[in-house]
């Protein structure tokens, strides 16, 4: 009985099911969308700030071992952005990684994590995006190496490495842990950067969150499990401080890409930031991902 009650309470708290995708857009939904949009770092990826690009106009370059990806225009411009997308098309893009014209998206777009978001949260994000300024910027084509420039190859890739579906909570865990897990896994998508990938770009599940070498733009991401040389000696307060101010327990500050992420996680409520810390503190310890011979120093 207790287990059933916990499951019902958990589902209600995290809003796993949305009754209708064609929900009315309200001020509240736009505000919720703004919060989730910021937390997920959408503007950071879809704005070419380095070259003075307009917000959400896309064009930001992401250099990888597979070639260079350019983020698309996600402003509400109907010709070059996503202004013509329906609710169903928007949810399908983030849940299934499929564009309105049926093309599979490359996993440089982290739909592999966003698939875990609830319908309500996805549509709130859409509501916020559609409240922003339309930007008539033409999208740049990706510049990828062969054979990664062959898009049909994404079909078998998805079969191997993609599991679609909303995040399902763990009734045996606290509501706080579940909220933190949802945010870390689906919204903030920590695993996309802090996990090693194989030669085909699939995440090594056995080493998820154990750190990655030579990630996008040549960045290295540290182990964030409870290993003694990772977050094992950190308190939840230490983790919260990093997520809010970018400061580590020894008084140092994070740099490069993580400094940009902190600009997003700093916008979390104190309660949500604490929930993420609770989730990370509960992760089992994993040995750091071994450094490959070709990794940057």
XYZ file of N, CA and C in Angstrom, residues 72-247:
528
model
N 21.001 24.755 -35.124
C 19.980 25.358 -35.984
C 19.269 26.536 -35.335
N 18.602 27.285 -36.152
C 17.758 28.386 -35.729
C 16.517 27.797 -35.049
N 16.298 28.134 -33.777
C 15.105 27.647 -33.090
C 14.206 28.807 -32.659
N 14.392 29.951 -33.307
C 13.508 31.083 -33.034
C 12.150 30.791 -33.682
N 11.110 31.571 -33.348
C 9.797 31.331 -33.950
C 9.652 31.842 -35.385
N 10.758 32.086 -36.074
C 10.694 32.446 -37.486
C 10.120 31.257 -38.260
N 9.115 31.499 -39.087
C 8.421 30.397 -39.752
C 9.220 29.814 -40.911
N 10.091 30.592 -41.518
C 10.845 30.097 -42.668
C 12.141 29.409 -42.266
N 12.894 30.038 -41.393
C 14.210 29.506 -41.041
C 14.270 28.891 -39.650
N 13.305 29.195 -38.802
C 13.272 28.654 -37.450
C 12.228 27.579 -37.292
N 11.572 27.558 -36.140
C 10.600 26.500 -35.863
C 9.194 27.075 -35.672
N 8.973 28.295 -36.177
C 7.691 28.954 -35.994
C 6.509 28.225 -36.603
N 6.764 27.366 -37.566
C 5.684 26.624 -38.196
C 5.425 25.265 -37.583
N 6.171 24.919 -36.533
C 6.013 23.599 -35.924
C 4.754 23.519 -35.069
N 4.101 22.378 -35.130
C 2.967 22.100 -34.252
C 3.479 21.566 -32.919
N 2.596 21.460 -31.943
C 2.969 20.862 -30.658
C 3.483 19.450 -30.869
N 2.790 18.696 -31.696
C 3.167 17.306 -31.952
C 4.558 17.212 -32.561
N 4.854 18.092 -33.505
C 6.168 18.083 -34.153
C 7.276 18.461 -33.184
N 6.989 19.413 -32.312
C 7.990 19.828 -31.329
C 8.297 18.685 -30.364
N 7.266 18.070 -29.834
C 7.468 16.953 -28.905
C 8.186 15.804 -29.606
N 7.827 15.526 -30.845
C 8.462 14.438 -31.597
C 9.950 14.702 -31.790
N 10.309 15.951 -32.024
C 11.714 16.295 -32.225
C 12.536 16.024 -30.974
N 12.026 16.431 -29.809
C 12.780 16.268 -28.574
C 12.618 14.885 -27.953
N 11.505 14.223 -28.236
C 11.281 12.907 -27.673
C 11.865 11.798 -28.537
N 11.749 11.943 -29.865
C 12.169 10.889 -30.780
C 13.411 11.238 -31.602
N 13.799 12.528 -31.610
C 14.943 12.929 -32.414
C 14.637 12.895 -33.893
N 13.403 13.277 -34.261
C 12.969 13.263 -35.655
C 12.414 14.634 -36.021
N 12.826 15.160 -37.161
C 12.389 16.478 -37.609
C 10.991 16.395 -38.213
N 10.327 17.544 -38.395
C 8.990 17.540 -38.997
C 8.948 16.899 -40.380
N 10.061 16.944 -41.120
C 10.068 16.318 -42.452
C 10.558 14.869 -42.415
N 10.686 14.315 -41.208
C 10.991 12.889 -41.073
C 12.457 12.532 -40.996
N 13.351 13.503 -40.992
C 14.789 13.201 -40.901
C 15.191 12.947 -39.453
N 16.111 12.008 -39.276
C 16.654 11.752 -37.939
C 17.679 12.830 -37.612
N 17.613 13.316 -36.374
C 18.592 14.303 -35.928
C 19.872 13.621 -35.460
N 20.991 14.314 -35.652
C 22.252 13.842 -35.090
C 22.215 14.032 -33.570
N 22.821 13.111 -32.824
C 22.782 13.222 -31.352
C 23.641 14.347 -30.786
N 24.232 15.193 -31.639
C 24.827 16.422 -31.129
C 23.717 17.267 -30.498
N 22.506 17.094 -31.005
C 21.291 17.625 -30.380
C 20.898 16.590 -29.324
N 20.975 16.913 -28.039
C 20.830 15.886 -27.002
C 19.398 15.410 -26.750
N 18.711 15.037 -27.837
C 17.379 14.456 -27.671
C 17.462 13.129 -26.923
N 18.651 12.531 -26.913
C 18.845 11.282 -26.171
C 18.629 11.492 -24.676
N 18.754 12.727 -24.214
C 18.425 13.075 -22.830
C 17.048 13.730 -22.742
N 16.777 14.649 -23.666
C 15.507 15.379 -23.631
C 14.306 14.451 -23.771
N 14.519 13.263 -24.340
C 13.424 12.305 -24.464
C 12.798 11.994 -23.112
N 13.573 12.171 -22.043
C 13.084 11.885 -20.700
C 12.188 12.953 -20.118
N 12.060 14.102 -20.781
C 11.244 15.187 -20.245
C 9.755 14.897 -20.440
N 8.943 15.427 -19.557
C 7.499 15.233 -19.653
C 6.940 16.054 -20.815
N 5.790 15.636 -21.312
C 5.130 16.386 -22.380
C 4.862 17.820 -21.938
N 4.421 17.967 -20.716
C 4.119 19.311 -20.216
C 5.357 20.192 -20.254
N 6.492 19.681 -19.771
C 7.710 20.487 -19.752
C 8.165 20.829 -21.170
N 8.052 19.878 -22.090
C 8.450 20.139 -23.467
C 7.585 21.236 -24.087
N 6.294 21.167 -23.855
C 5.400 22.157 -24.446
C 5.494 23.511 -23.756
N 5.876 23.517 -22.495
C 6.127 24.795 -21.831
C 7.354 25.469 -22.446
N 8.366 24.667 -22.769
C 9.547 25.214 -23.448
C 9.145 25.784 -24.802
N 8.312 25.054 -25.529
C 7.832 25.553 -26.828
C 7.084 26.867 -26.651
N 6.255 26.948 -25.621
C 5.495 28.174 -25.374
C 6.436 29.350 -25.154
N 7.509 29.120 -24.418
C 8.464 30.193 -24.173
C 9.186 30.590 -25.464
N 9.655 29.604 -26.214
C 10.364 29.898 -27.462
C 9.481 30.715 -28.400
N 8.208 30.346 -28.493
C 7.303 31.026 -29.412
C 6.925 32.426 -28.923
N 7.320 32.759 -27.698
C 7.086 34.114 -27.190
C 8.270 35.032 -27.475
N 9.328 34.480 -28.073
C 10.542 35.240 -28.323
C 10.539 35.861 -29.726
N 11.553 36.667 -29.976
C 11.674 37.357 -31.256
C 12.053 36.383 -32.368
N 11.355 36.459 -33.489
C 11.708 35.639 -34.648
C 13.003 36.160 -35.263
N 13.867 35.247 -35.674
C 15.161 35.612 -36.252
C 15.273 35.001 -37.651
N 15.343 35.807 -38.696
C 15.385 35.288 -40.066
C 16.782 34.881 -40.517
N 17.447 34.065 -39.717
C 18.808 33.623 -40.045
C 18.769 32.243 -40.695
N 19.427 32.118 -41.822
C 19.470 30.843 -42.542
C 20.378 29.858 -41.804
N 19.961 28.614 -41.717
C 20.749 27.597 -41.031
C 21.988 27.207 -41.832
N 23.049 26.914 -41.117
C 24.283 26.463 -41.754
C 24.296 24.942 -41.824
N 24.703 24.360 -42.947
C 24.788 22.895 -43.031
C 25.960 22.377 -42.200
N 25.804 21.198 -41.628
C 26.897 20.594 -40.873
C 28.060 20.275 -41.815
N 29.245 20.282 -41.282
C 30.447 19.937 -42.049
C 31.041 18.679 -41.417
N 30.567 17.511 -41.850
C 30.924 16.252 -41.215
C 31.798 15.384 -42.109
N 32.629 14.548 -41.448
C 33.492 13.630 -42.174
C 32.676 12.435 -42.671
N 33.131 11.841 -43.749
C 32.534 10.591 -44.227
C 32.902 9.471 -43.247
N 32.008 8.575 -42.881
C 30.647 8.375 -43.380
C 29.579 9.034 -42.510
N 30.013 9.904 -41.562
C 29.048 10.486 -40.628
C 28.130 11.505 -41.302
N 28.484 11.909 -42.513
C 27.630 12.845 -43.250
C 26.479 12.132 -43.953
N 26.412 10.809 -43.818
C 25.318 10.031 -44.415
C 24.230 9.872 -43.355
N 23.164 10.623 -43.487
C 22.162 10.702 -42.434
C 21.405 9.398 -42.211
N 21.240 8.581 -43.261
C 20.483 7.345 -43.049
C 21.175 6.416 -42.065
N 22.483 6.628 -41.834
C 23.215 5.792 -40.881
C 22.736 6.016 -39.451
N 21.954 7.084 -39.239
C 21.436 7.338 -37.904
C 20.362 6.328 -37.502
N 19.746 5.681 -38.457
C 18.711 4.693 -38.135
C 19.285 3.530 -37.322
N 20.347 2.869 -37.802
C 20.935 1.811 -36.972
C 21.568 2.347 -35.699
N 22.074 3.599 -35.736
C 22.658 4.198 -34.537
C 21.603 4.297 -33.447
N 20.424 4.720 -33.811
C 19.351 4.854 -32.829
C 18.970 3.497 -32.244
N 18.960 2.484 -33.074
C 18.624 1.141 -32.594
C 19.637 0.699 -31.539
N 20.882 1.046 -31.753
C 21.949 0.627 -30.847
C 22.020 1.469 -29.575
N 21.809 2.784 -29.702
C 22.170 3.668 -28.587
C 21.060 4.573 -28.049
N 19.892 4.543 -28.650
C 18.847 5.457 -28.216
C 17.655 4.707 -27.634
N 17.240 5.118 -26.436
C 16.049 4.546 -25.813
C 15.065 5.683 -25.546
N 13.979 5.661 -26.278
C 12.989 6.729 -26.210
C 12.058 6.575 -25.012
N 11.661 7.697 -24.454
C 10.614 7.645 -23.441
C 10.853 8.551 -22.253
N 9.761 9.036 -21.630
C 9.874 9.921 -20.471
C 10.583 9.248 -19.297
N 11.265 10.057 -18.521
C 11.914 9.598 -17.296
C 10.878 8.944 -16.382
N 11.222 7.773 -15.876
C 10.355 7.090 -14.932
C 11.034 7.101 -13.572
N 10.348 7.638 -12.591
C 10.938 7.768 -11.270
C 11.076 6.450 -10.540
N 11.766 6.492 -9.428
C 11.988 5.331 -8.584
C 11.199 5.527 -7.286
N 10.082 4.801 -7.116
C 9.252 4.981 -5.911
C 9.975 4.654 -4.609
N 11.067 3.900 -4.703
C 11.810 3.573 -3.487
C 12.692 4.725 -3.020
N 12.834 5.726 -3.874
C 13.652 6.902 -3.549
C 12.762 8.060 -3.111
N 13.377 9.057 -2.511
C 12.632 10.226 -2.066
C 12.196 11.067 -3.267
N 11.193 11.899 -3.039
C 10.742 12.811 -4.081
C 11.868 13.765 -4.468
N 12.673 14.142 -3.497
C 13.804 15.043 -3.751
C 14.805 14.388 -4.691
N 15.127 13.121 -4.431
C 16.059 12.393 -5.294
C 15.487 12.291 -6.702
N 14.215 11.961 -6.797
C 13.591 11.817 -8.112
C 13.585 13.134 -8.881
N 13.319 14.224 -8.203
C 13.353 15.526 -8.857
C 14.767 15.824 -9.351
N 15.761 15.538 -8.526
C 17.149 15.765 -8.928
C 17.555 14.882 -10.082
N 17.116 13.631 -10.074
C 17.436 12.708 -11.159
C 16.822 13.185 -12.468
N 15.586 13.631 -12.397
C 14.902 14.133 -13.591
C 15.637 15.334 -14.172
N 15.998 16.273 -13.313
C 16.693 17.464 -13.790
C 18.069 17.122 -14.359
N 18.835 16.306 -13.632
C 20.200 15.989 -14.052
C 20.235 15.148 -15.317
N 19.345 14.170 -15.395
C 19.358 13.255 -16.537
C 18.693 13.838 -17.779
N 17.493 14.375 -17.607
C 16.705 14.785 -18.763
C 16.886 16.250 -19.150
N 16.838 17.151 -18.172
C 16.840 18.580 -18.487
C 18.256 19.133 -18.649
N 19.060 19.034 -17.611
C 20.439 19.559 -17.665
C 21.331 18.662 -18.522
N 20.928 17.422 -18.695
C 21.609 16.404 -19.510
C 23.106 16.281 -19.205
N 23.417 16.119 -17.921
C 24.808 16.010 -17.472
C 25.566 14.881 -18.173
N 24.876 13.771 -18.401
C 25.537 12.604 -18.970
C 26.054 12.799 -20.377
N 25.525 13.778 -21.096
C 25.959 13.994 -22.477
C 27.422 14.434 -22.555
N 27.871 15.198 -21.576
C 29.257 15.671 -21.579
C 30.160 14.880 -20.640
N 29.605 14.392 -19.529
C 30.425 13.743 -18.507
C 30.525 12.232 -18.665
N 30.172 11.723 -19.845
C 30.254 10.284 -20.100
C 31.091 10.029 -21.349
N 31.925 8.994 -21.345
C 32.728 8.687 -22.529
C 31.868 8.106 -23.643
N 32.317 8.266 -24.864
C 31.612 7.734 -26.035
C 32.524 6.823 -26.833
N 31.906 5.902 -27.552
C 32.688 4.998 -28.389
C 32.937 5.623 -29.762
N 33.522 4.864 -30.662
C 33.894 5.392 -31.972
C 32.704 5.843 -32.802
N 31.509 5.349 -32.473
C 30.303 5.727 -33.201
C 29.515 6.827 -32.492
N 30.047 7.307 -31.383
C 29.380 8.382 -30.672
C 28.348 7.929 -29.660
N 28.276 6.627 -29.405
C 27.353 6.124 -28.401
C 27.962 6.220 -27.010
N 27.152 6.572 -26.019
C 27.650 6.682 -24.644
C 27.943 5.306 -24.073
N 29.088 5.176 -23.407
C 29.448 3.949 -22.705
C 28.659 3.925 -21.397
N 27.589 3.133 -21.376
C 26.693 3.133 -20.219
C 27.396 2.683 -18.942
N 28.376 1.797 -19.060
C 29.072 1.318 -17.870
C 29.901 2.417 -17.219
N 30.232 3.454 -17.994
C 31.043 4.562 -17.490
C 30.274 5.875 -17.480
N 28.961 5.796 -17.495
C 28.154 7.017 -17.515
C 28.499 7.900 -16.310
N 28.782 9.158 -16.579
C 29.120 10.192 -15.593
C 30.501 9.998 -14.957
N 31.298 9.071 -15.508
C 32.637 8.838 -14.975
C 33.691 9.715 -15.638
N 33.241 10.663 -16.450
C 34.174 11.577 -17.096
C 34.406 11.236 -18.555
N 34.863 12.226 -19.317
C 35.120 12.028 -20.744
C 36.310 12.866 -21.175
N 37.045 12.314 -22.126
C 38.205 13.008 -22.685
C 37.905 13.422 -24.122
N 38.478 14.565 -24.509
C 38.338 15.043 -25.888
C 36.893 15.071 -26.348
N 36.059 15.726 -25.567
C 34.667 15.885 -25.954
C 34.523 16.996 -26.977
N 33.293 17.508 -27.184
C 33.093 18.607 -28.134
C 34.024 19.775 -27.862
N 34.561 20.334 -28.951
C 35.520 21.448 -28.874
C 36.780 21.072 -28.095
N 37.061 19.764 -27.989
C 38.272 19.289 -27.328
C 38.238 19.381 -25.820
N 37.058 19.630 -25.250
C 36.951 19.784 -23.804
C 36.962 18.430 -23.087
N 37.548 18.420 -21.897
C 37.534 17.248 -21.034
C 36.529 17.491 -19.908
N 35.724 16.483 -19.600
C 34.720 16.604 -18.538
C 35.075 15.635 -17.421
N 35.098 16.073 -16.175
C 35.537 15.214 -15.070
C 34.489 14.191 -14.633
N 34.982 13.223 -13.889
C 34.145 12.230 -13.222
C 33.273 12.961 -12.192
N 31.950 12.722 -12.203
C 31.091 13.367 -11.212
C 30.325 12.327 -10.385
N 30.889 11.110 -10.295
C 30.314 10.100 -9.411
C 30.928 10.267 -8.021
N 30.630 9.335 -7.131
C 31.115 9.431 -5.755
C 32.480 8.780 -5.539
N 33.264 8.669 -6.575
C 34.640 8.197 -6.446
C 35.410 9.187 -5.562
N 36.330 8.697 -4.717
C 37.084 9.598 -3.820
C 37.815 10.723 -4.539
N 38.232 10.463 -5.787
C 38.937 11.494 -6.536
C 37.986 12.346 -7.381
N 36.692 12.121 -7.218
C 35.697 12.911 -7.941
C 34.869 13.706 -6.930
N 33.584 13.352 -6.779
C 32.740 14.083 -5.828
C 32.563 13.341 -4.509
N 33.333 12.274 -4.327
C 33.174 11.449 -3.133
C 33.377 12.193 -1.825
N 34.240 13.191 -1.821
C 34.512 13.941 -0.600
C 33.728 15.252 -0.527
N 32.899 15.491 -1.522
C 32.106 16.712 -1.541
C 30.815 16.512 -0.754
N 30.332 17.543 -0.117
C 29.029 17.515 0.532
C 27.977 18.001 -0.465
N 26.714 17.826 -0.122
C 25.668 18.360 -0.995
C 25.795 19.877 -1.097
N 26.214 20.511 -0.012
C 26.400 21.968 -0.031
C 27.512 22.370 -0.992
N 28.564 21.549 -1.064
C 29.660 21.812 -2.002
C 29.157 21.778 -3.436
N 28.340 20.771 -3.730
C 27.809 20.619 -5.088
C 26.884 21.783 -5.417
N 26.063 22.163 -4.455
C 25.159 23.291 -4.664
C 25.934 24.579 -4.932
N 27.025 24.781 -4.216
C 27.840 25.979 -4.402
C 28.424 26.020 -5.802
N 28.874 24.861 -6.300
C 29.422 24.816 -7.646
C 28.339 25.135 -8.670
N 27.152 24.556 -8.490
C 26.068 24.773 -9.440
C 25.553 26.214 -9.408
N 25.743 26.897 -8.299
C 25.258 28.272 -8.183
C 26.323 29.303 -8.541
N 27.541 29.112 -8.032
C 28.588 30.124 -8.200
C 29.810 29.628 -8.966
N 29.854 28.306 -9.264
C 31.001 27.774 -9.992
C 32.240 27.607 -9.142
N 32.073 27.603 -7.821
C 33.217 27.514 -6.928
C 33.336 26.096 -6.368
